[in-house]
Short mmCIF file of C-alpha atoms in Angstrom, two decimals:
data_model
loop_
_atom_site.label_atom_id
_atom_site.label_comp_id
_atom_site.label_asym_id
_atom_site.label_seq_id
_atom_site.Cartn_x
_atom_site.Cartn_y
_atom_site.Cartn_z
CA CYS A 1 11.22 0.41 6.15
CA ILE A 2 13.75 -1.30 3.86
CA HIS A 3 11.13 -3.85 2.81
CA GLU A 4 8.72 -1.04 1.82
CA LYS A 5 11.41 0.70 -0.26
CA TYR A 6 12.26 -2.59 -1.96
CA GLU A 7 8.58 -3.26 -2.75
CA LYS A 8 8.13 0.24 -4.17
CA GLY A 9 11.30 -0.05 -6.24
CA LEU A 10 10.32 -3.47 -7.58
CA HIS A 11 6.83 -2.24 -8.41
CA LYS A 12 8.32 0.70 -10.32
CA ILE A 13 10.68 -1.58 -12.30
CA LEU A 14 7.83 -3.96 -13.17
CA SER A 15 5.68 -1.01 -14.24
CA ILE A 16 8.48 0.22 -16.52
CA ILE A 17 9.05 -3.19 -18.15
CA HIS A 18 5.28 -3.61 -18.57
CA SER A 19 5.03 -0.22 -20.31
CA CYS A 20 8.08 -0.95 -22.44
CA SER A 21 6.70 -4.33 -23.52
CA LYS A 22 3.32 -2.84 -24.41
CA ARG A 23 5.04 -0.09 -26.42
CA ARG A 24 7.16 -2.66 -28.28
CA LEU A 25 4.01 -4.63 -29.08
CA ARG A 26 2.24 -1.53 -30.40
CA ASN A 27 5.22 -0.71 -32.62
CA LEU A 28 5.63 -4.25 -33.94
CA ASP A 29 5.62 -4.24 -37.75
CA MET A 30 3.05 -6.73 -38.99
CA ASN A 31 3.74 -5.85 -42.62
CA GLY A 32 7.38 -6.90 -42.62
CA LEU A 33 8.94 -10.33 -42.69
CA SER A 34 7.08 -12.93 -40.66
CA LYS A 35 10.39 -14.34 -39.40
CA GLU A 36 11.33 -10.96 -37.93
CA PHE A 37 7.82 -10.45 -36.53
CA TYR A 38 7.90 -13.78 -34.69
CA ALA A 39 11.47 -13.28 -33.49
CA ASP A 40 10.47 -9.92 -32.01
CA LEU A 41 7.22 -11.23 -30.53
CA SER A 42 9.04 -14.16 -28.93
CA HIS A 43 11.74 -11.81 -27.58
CA ILE A 44 9.16 -9.43 -26.09
CA SER A 45 7.44 -12.26 -24.22
CA ARG A 46 10.66 -13.88 -23.01
CA GLU A 47 12.12 -10.55 -21.88
CA TYR A 48 8.96 -9.71 -19.96
CA ILE A 49 8.84 -13.09 -18.21
CA GLU A 50 12.58 -12.93 -17.47
CA THR A 51 12.34 -9.49 -15.91
CA LYS A 52 9.18 -10.23 -13.95
CA TYR A 53 10.24 -13.61 -12.53
CA PHE A 54 14.05 -13.38 -12.60
CA VAL A 55 14.33 -16.49 -14.79
CA ARG A 56 16.75 -16.43 -17.74
CA ALA A 57 14.04 -17.06 -20.34
CA LEU A 58 15.97 -15.17 -23.03
CA GLU A 59 18.83 -17.66 -22.80
CA MET A 60 16.63 -20.75 -22.70
CA THR A 61 15.32 -22.71 -25.65
CA THR A 62 11.62 -23.40 -25.82
CA GLU A 63 12.36 -27.01 -24.86
CA GLU A 64 14.30 -25.85 -21.78
CA ILE A 65 11.45 -23.58 -20.77
CA GLN A 66 9.08 -26.55 -21.00
CA GLU A 67 11.52 -28.82 -19.16
CA PHE A 68 11.97 -26.36 -16.30
CA ARG A 69 8.28 -25.54 -16.01
CA SER A 70 8.56 -25.26 -12.21
CA LEU A 71 10.66 -22.08 -12.56
CA PHE A 72 7.76 -20.19 -14.11
CA PRO A 73 4.99 -19.20 -11.67
CA LEU A 74 2.32 -19.11 -14.38
CA GLY A 75 -0.98 -20.97 -14.34
CA ASP A 76 -0.96 -24.19 -16.35
CA ASP A 77 -3.19 -22.85 -19.12
CA LEU A 78 -1.19 -19.65 -19.47
CA PHE A 79 2.11 -21.54 -19.47
CA PHE A 80 0.79 -23.99 -22.09
CA ASP A 81 -0.45 -21.14 -24.33
CA TRP A 82 2.89 -19.33 -24.03
CA THR A 83 5.02 -22.39 -24.78
CA GLN A 84 2.70 -23.36 -27.65
CA PHE A 85 3.24 -19.89 -29.10
CA LEU A 86 7.02 -20.19 -28.59
CA THR A 87 7.04 -23.54 -30.40
CA GLU A 88 5.10 -22.09 -33.33
CA ALA A 89 7.36 -19.01 -33.39
CA ASP A 90 10.40 -21.30 -33.49
CA MET A 91 8.94 -23.03 -36.54
CA VAL A 92 8.68 -19.67 -38.30
CA LYS A 93 12.13 -18.53 -37.18
CA TYR A 94 14.07 -21.73 -37.82
CA ALA A 95 12.03 -24.10 -39.99
CA ARG A 96 10.92 -21.42 -42.43
CA GLU A 97 7.27 -22.10 -41.83
CA ILE A 98 5.20 -19.26 -43.24
CA PRO A 99 2.25 -18.20 -41.10
CA THR A 100 -0.82 -16.66 -42.65
CA SER A 101 -1.36 -12.96 -42.09
CA GLU A 102 -4.59 -13.93 -40.30
CA LYS A 103 -2.52 -15.80 -37.70
CA MET A 104 -0.12 -12.95 -36.92
CA SER A 105 -2.68 -10.63 -35.34
CA PRO A 106 -4.11 -13.25 -32.91
CA ASP A 107 -0.55 -14.26 -31.94
CA LYS A 108 0.27 -10.64 -31.17
CA GLU A 109 -2.92 -10.40 -29.12
CA LYS A 110 -2.01 -13.63 -27.30
CA ILE A 111 1.32 -12.14 -26.15
CA SER A 112 -0.33 -8.86 -25.26
CA SER A 113 -2.83 -10.79 -23.12
CA LEU A 114 0.01 -12.77 -21.49
CA ILE A 115 1.79 -9.57 -20.51
CA GLN A 116 -1.45 -8.04 -19.23
CA SER A 117 -2.36 -11.05 -17.11
CA VAL A 118 0.98 -11.82 -15.36
#
């Protein structure tokens, strides 16, 4: 009985974080600063992964996420795509790289797909 209640509670929490993440993605401003866009997009993905897998992804650097790959129960391709995105987002956030507007929409879709598939 306790196990069933735990499963139902966990499922409800995951459903809420999934809905919240999707809402945040829908409301993401693609017309603002690219630095802010990529910071938000990175945060959305890290927060989702952290909540789903109980791994402190928000406190980890991209390099630490890559180093501790075994903590993340994602398929290799999905993990590679996510960390590749995080690396590119870091370049925008910290190295002042300016992405093209044509790149922002596919990156948003990539994170939306990540959230949908895990």
